[in-house]
Coordinates of C-alpha atoms in Angstrom, one line a residue:
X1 CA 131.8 100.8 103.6
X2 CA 131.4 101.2 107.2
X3 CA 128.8 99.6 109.3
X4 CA 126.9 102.3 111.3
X5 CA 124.2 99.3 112.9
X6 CA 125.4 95.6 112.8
X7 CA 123.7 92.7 114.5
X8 CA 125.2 89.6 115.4
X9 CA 122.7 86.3 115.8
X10 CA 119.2 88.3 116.4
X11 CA 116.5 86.2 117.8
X12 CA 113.3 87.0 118.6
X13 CA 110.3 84.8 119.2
X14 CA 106.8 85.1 120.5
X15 CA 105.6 82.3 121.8
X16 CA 106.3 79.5 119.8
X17 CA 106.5 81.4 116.6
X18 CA 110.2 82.2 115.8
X19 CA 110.2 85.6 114.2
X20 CA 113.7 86.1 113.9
X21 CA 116.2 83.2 113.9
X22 CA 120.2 84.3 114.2
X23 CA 120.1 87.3 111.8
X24 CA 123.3 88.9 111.1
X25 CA 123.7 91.7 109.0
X26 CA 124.8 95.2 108.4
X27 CA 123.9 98.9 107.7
X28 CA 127.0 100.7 106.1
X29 CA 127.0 104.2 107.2
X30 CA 125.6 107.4 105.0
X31 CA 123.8 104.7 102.3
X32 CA 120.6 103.5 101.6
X33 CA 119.7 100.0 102.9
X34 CA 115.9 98.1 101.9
X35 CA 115.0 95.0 103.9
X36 CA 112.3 93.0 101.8
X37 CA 110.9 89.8 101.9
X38 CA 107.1 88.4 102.1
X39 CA 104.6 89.7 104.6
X40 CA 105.0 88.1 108.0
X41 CA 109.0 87.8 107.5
X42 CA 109.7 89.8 110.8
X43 CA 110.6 92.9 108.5
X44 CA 109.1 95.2 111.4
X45 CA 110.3 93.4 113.9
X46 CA 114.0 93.5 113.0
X47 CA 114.0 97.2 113.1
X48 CA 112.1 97.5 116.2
X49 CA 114.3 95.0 117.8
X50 CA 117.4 96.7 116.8
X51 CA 116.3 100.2 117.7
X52 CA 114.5 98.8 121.5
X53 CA 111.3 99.3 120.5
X54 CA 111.2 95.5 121.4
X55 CA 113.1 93.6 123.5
X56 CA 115.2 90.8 121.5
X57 CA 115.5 87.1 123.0
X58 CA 118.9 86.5 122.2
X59 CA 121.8 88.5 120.0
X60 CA 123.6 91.1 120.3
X61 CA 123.5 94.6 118.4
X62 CA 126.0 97.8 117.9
X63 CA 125.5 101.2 116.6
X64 CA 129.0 102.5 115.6
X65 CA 131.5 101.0 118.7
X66 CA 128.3 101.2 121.0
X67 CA 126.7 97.9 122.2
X68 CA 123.3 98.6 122.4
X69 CA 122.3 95.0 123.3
X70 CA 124.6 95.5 126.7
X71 CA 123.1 99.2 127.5
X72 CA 120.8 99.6 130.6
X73 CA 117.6 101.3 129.8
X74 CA 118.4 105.1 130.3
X75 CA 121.5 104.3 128.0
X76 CA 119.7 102.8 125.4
X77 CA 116.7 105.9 125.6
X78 CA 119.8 108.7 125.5
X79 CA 121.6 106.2 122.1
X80 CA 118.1 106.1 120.8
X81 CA 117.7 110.0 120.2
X82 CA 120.0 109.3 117.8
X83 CA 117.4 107.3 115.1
X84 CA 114.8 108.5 113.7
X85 CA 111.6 106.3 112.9
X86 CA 108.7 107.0 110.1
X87 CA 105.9 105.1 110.4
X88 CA 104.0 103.5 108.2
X89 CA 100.5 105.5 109.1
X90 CA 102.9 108.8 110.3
X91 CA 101.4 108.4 113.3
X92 CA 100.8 112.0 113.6
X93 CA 99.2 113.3 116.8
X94 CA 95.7 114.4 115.9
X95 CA 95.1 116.7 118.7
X96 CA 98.1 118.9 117.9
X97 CA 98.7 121.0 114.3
X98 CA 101.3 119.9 112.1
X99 CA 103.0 122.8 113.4
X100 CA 102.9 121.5 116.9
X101 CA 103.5 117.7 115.8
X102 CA 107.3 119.0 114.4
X103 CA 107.7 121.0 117.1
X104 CA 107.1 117.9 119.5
X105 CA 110.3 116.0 118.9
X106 CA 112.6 119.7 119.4
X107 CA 110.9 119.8 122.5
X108 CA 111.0 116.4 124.2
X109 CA 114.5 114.7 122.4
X110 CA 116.0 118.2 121.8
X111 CA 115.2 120.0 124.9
X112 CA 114.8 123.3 122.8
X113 CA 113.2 125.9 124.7
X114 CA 113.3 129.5 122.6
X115 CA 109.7 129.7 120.7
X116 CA 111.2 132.0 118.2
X117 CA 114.2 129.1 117.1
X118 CA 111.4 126.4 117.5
X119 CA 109.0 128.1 114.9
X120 CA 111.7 128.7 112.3
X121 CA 113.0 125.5 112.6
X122 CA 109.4 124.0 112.0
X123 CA 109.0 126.4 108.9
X124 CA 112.8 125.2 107.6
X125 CA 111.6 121.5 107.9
X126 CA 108.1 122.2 105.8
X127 CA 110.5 124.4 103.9
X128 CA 112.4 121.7 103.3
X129 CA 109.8 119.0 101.8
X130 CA 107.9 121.4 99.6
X131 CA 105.5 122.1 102.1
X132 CA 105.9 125.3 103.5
X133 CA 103.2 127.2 105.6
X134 CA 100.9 124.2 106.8
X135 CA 101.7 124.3 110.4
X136 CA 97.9 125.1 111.3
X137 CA 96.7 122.4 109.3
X138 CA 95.2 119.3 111.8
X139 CA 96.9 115.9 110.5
X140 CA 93.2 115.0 109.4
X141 CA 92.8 117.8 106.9
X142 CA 96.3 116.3 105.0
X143 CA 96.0 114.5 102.0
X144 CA 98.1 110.7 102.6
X145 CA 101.2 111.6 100.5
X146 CA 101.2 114.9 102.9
X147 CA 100.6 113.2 105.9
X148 CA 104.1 110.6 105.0
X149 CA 105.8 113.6 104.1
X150 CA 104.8 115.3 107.6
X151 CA 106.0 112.1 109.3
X152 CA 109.1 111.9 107.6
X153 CA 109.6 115.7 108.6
X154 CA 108.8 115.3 112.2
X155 CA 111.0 112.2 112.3
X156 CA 113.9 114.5 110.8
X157 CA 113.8 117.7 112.8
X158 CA 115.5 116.1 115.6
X159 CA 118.7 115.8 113.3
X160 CA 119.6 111.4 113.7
X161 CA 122.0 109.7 112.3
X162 CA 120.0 107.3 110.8
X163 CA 116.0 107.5 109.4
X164 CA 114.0 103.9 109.8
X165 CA 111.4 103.7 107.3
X166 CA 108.5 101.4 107.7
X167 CA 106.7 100.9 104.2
X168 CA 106.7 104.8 103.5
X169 CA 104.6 104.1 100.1
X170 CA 101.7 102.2 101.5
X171 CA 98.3 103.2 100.5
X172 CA 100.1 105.7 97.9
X173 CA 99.5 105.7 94.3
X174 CA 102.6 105.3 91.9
X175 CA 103.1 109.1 91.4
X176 CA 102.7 109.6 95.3
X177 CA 104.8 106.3 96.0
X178 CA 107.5 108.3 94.0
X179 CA 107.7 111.2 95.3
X180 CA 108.0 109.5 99.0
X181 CA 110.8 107.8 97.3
X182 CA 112.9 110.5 95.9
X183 CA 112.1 112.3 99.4
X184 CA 114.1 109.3 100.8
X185 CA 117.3 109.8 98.6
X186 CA 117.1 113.7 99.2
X187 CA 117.0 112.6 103.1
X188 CA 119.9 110.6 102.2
X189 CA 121.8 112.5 99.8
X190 CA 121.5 116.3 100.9
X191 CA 121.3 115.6 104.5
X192 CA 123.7 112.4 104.7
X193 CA 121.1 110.2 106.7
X194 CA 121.6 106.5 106.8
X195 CA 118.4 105.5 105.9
X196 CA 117.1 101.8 106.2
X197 CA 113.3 101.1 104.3
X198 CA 111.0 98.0 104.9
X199 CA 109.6 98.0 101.9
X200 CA 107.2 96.0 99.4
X201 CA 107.7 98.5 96.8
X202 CA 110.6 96.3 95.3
X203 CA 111.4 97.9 92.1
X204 CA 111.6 101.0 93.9
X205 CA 114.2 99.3 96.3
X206 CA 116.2 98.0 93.5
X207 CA 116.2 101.9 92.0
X208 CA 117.5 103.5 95.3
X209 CA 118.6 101.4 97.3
X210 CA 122.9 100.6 98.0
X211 CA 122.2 97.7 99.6
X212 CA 119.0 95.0 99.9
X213 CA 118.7 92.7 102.7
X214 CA 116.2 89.9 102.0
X215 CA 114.1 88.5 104.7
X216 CA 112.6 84.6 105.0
X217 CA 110.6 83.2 107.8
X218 CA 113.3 85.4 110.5
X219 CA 116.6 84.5 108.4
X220 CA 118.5 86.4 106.0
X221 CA 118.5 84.7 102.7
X222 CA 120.3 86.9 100.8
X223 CA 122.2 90.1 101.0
X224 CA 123.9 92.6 99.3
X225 CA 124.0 95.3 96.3
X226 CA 121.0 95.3 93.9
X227 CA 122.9 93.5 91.2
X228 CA 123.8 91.1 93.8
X229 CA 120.8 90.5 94.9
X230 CA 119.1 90.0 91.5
X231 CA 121.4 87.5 90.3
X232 CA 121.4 85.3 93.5
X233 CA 120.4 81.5 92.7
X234 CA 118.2 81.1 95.5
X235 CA 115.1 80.0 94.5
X236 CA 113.2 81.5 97.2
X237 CA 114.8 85.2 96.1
X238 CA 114.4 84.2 92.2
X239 CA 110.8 83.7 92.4
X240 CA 109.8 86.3 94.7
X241 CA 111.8 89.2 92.1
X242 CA 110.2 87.4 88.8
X243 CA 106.7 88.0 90.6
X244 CA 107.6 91.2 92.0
X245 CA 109.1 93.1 88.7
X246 CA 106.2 91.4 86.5
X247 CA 103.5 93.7 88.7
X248 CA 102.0 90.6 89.8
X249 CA 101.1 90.4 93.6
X250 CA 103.4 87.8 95.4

C-alpha cells in the first residue's frame, strides 16, 4: 500500500504543553485510516498540523512526492485544494442555503463560473447522499444527521484526493452514527477518497477502518490493521479497547 500523507517526527507544542511529540506515520492511498486515542491526545491537532491549518514546531510532512512541510504559503494554499475537511459541527454558513453552502467551495477552490453547471452539480452532490432537492433549506432548519451529511457534501464537491473527518458521529444517535458511517465507506469506495476519521466511535473504526493509528499524550502507541491493533500488548491500547467495546465510557 502506498502512502498518499506520511509524516516524519511531528512536533507540536503550545506553550509548555507538548501536544505532539515526534509522530511518524502514514496514510496509504485510496483506504480508510481512524486515528483514536483519549480526549486531549492531539487527535485534531495532528490533522490540522498536517493539512496547515496549524503551523507545526518541528517535522516534516509529504503528500505523495510533495513536501508540504518545505512549501511557501501560496504553495501549501494551491496543495491544500487538494483535501477536503468535515467538521465536527459541519460548520455550515448560516447565512447562505444549503444550496449556496455547496456551491461555495465550486466557486472559491474551483473557480467555476457557469450557474447552470454550478446548480447541477449542487443537485448531483444532494443527489448523491440521499438528499436531493434541499438547496433552499437554511442549515438551521436541518436535522444533525442532515446537517453532517451537508458538510460531508460541501467538503466533497470540490473533488480532493483525500476527505479529513473530525468526529463525523458526534451528537448522533447509533442509527444516525451509522448511517454517517456507511456515508464514509461510500465516499471511499464509490468515489476512491482516501479518507482519514478522528474518531471516538471505536467499534465503528474497527468495522471500517484499513488501518487505526492510536494516539497517547502526542505519540503514536500503536499502529496498524484492526486485527493488529486489537491484539497489541500495550497496556495503554489493551485497556482503552476492553473499556471501549464493553460500551462503557473511557
Amino acid at each position: 500500500m502506498s502512502a498518499i500523507i506520511r509524516t516524519e517526527n511531528l512536533c507540536k507544542a503550545f506553550g509548555s504543553n507538548k501536544v505532539l511529540e515526534n509522530v511518524n506515520l502514514e496514510f496509504p492511498e485510496k483506504k480508510i485510516s481512524a486515528v483514536i486515542g483519549q480526549s486531549g491526545t492531539g487527535k485534531s491537532v495532528l490533522i490540522k498540523t498536517i493539512i496547515g491549518m496549524m503551523e507545526m514546531d518541528r517535522g516534516r510532512v509529504w503528500f505523495r512526492d510533495i513536501e508540504l512541510s518545505a512549501l511557501k504559503h501560496d504553495e501549501l494554499i494551491d496543495i491544500r485544494r487538494r483535501f477536503g475537511y468535515s467538521f465536527q459541527n459541519a460548520a455550515l454558513f448560516d447565512s447562505m442555503n444549503v444550496g449556496e453552502n455547496l456551491a461555495f467551495p465550486l466557486r472559491e477552490i474551483l473557480h467555476l463560473k457557469d450557474r447552470a453547471e454550478t446548480r447541477s452539480r449542487v443537485a448531483q452532490m444532494l443527489e448523491w447522499i440521499e438528499l436531493p432537492g434541499i438547496e433552499a433549506k437554511q442549515p438551521d432548519e436541518l436535522s444533525g444527521g442532515m446537517r453532517k451529511r451537508v458538510g460531508v457534501a460541501r467538503a466533497l464537491i470540490a473533488q480532493p484526493e483525500v476527505l479529513f473527518f473530525d468526529e463525523p458521529t458526534t451528537g448522533l444517535d447509533p442509527v444516525l452514527s451509522e448511517t454517517i458511517n456507511e456515508l464514509v465507506v461510500r465516499v471511499n469506495r464509490e468515489l476512491q477518497i482516501t479518507c482519514v476519521l478522528i474518531t471516538h466511535d471505536i467499534p465503528a473504526a474497527f468495522r471500517i477502518a484499513d488501518k487505526i493509528v492510536f494516539l497517547d499524550r502526542g505519540s503514536v502507541i500503536a499502529d496498524g490493521s484492526p486485527a493488529e491493533i486489537e491484539a497489541s500488548d500495550h497496556p495503554m491500547v489493551k485497556d482503552f479497547l476492553r473499556i471501549s467495546f464493553s460500551g462503557k465510557e473511557g
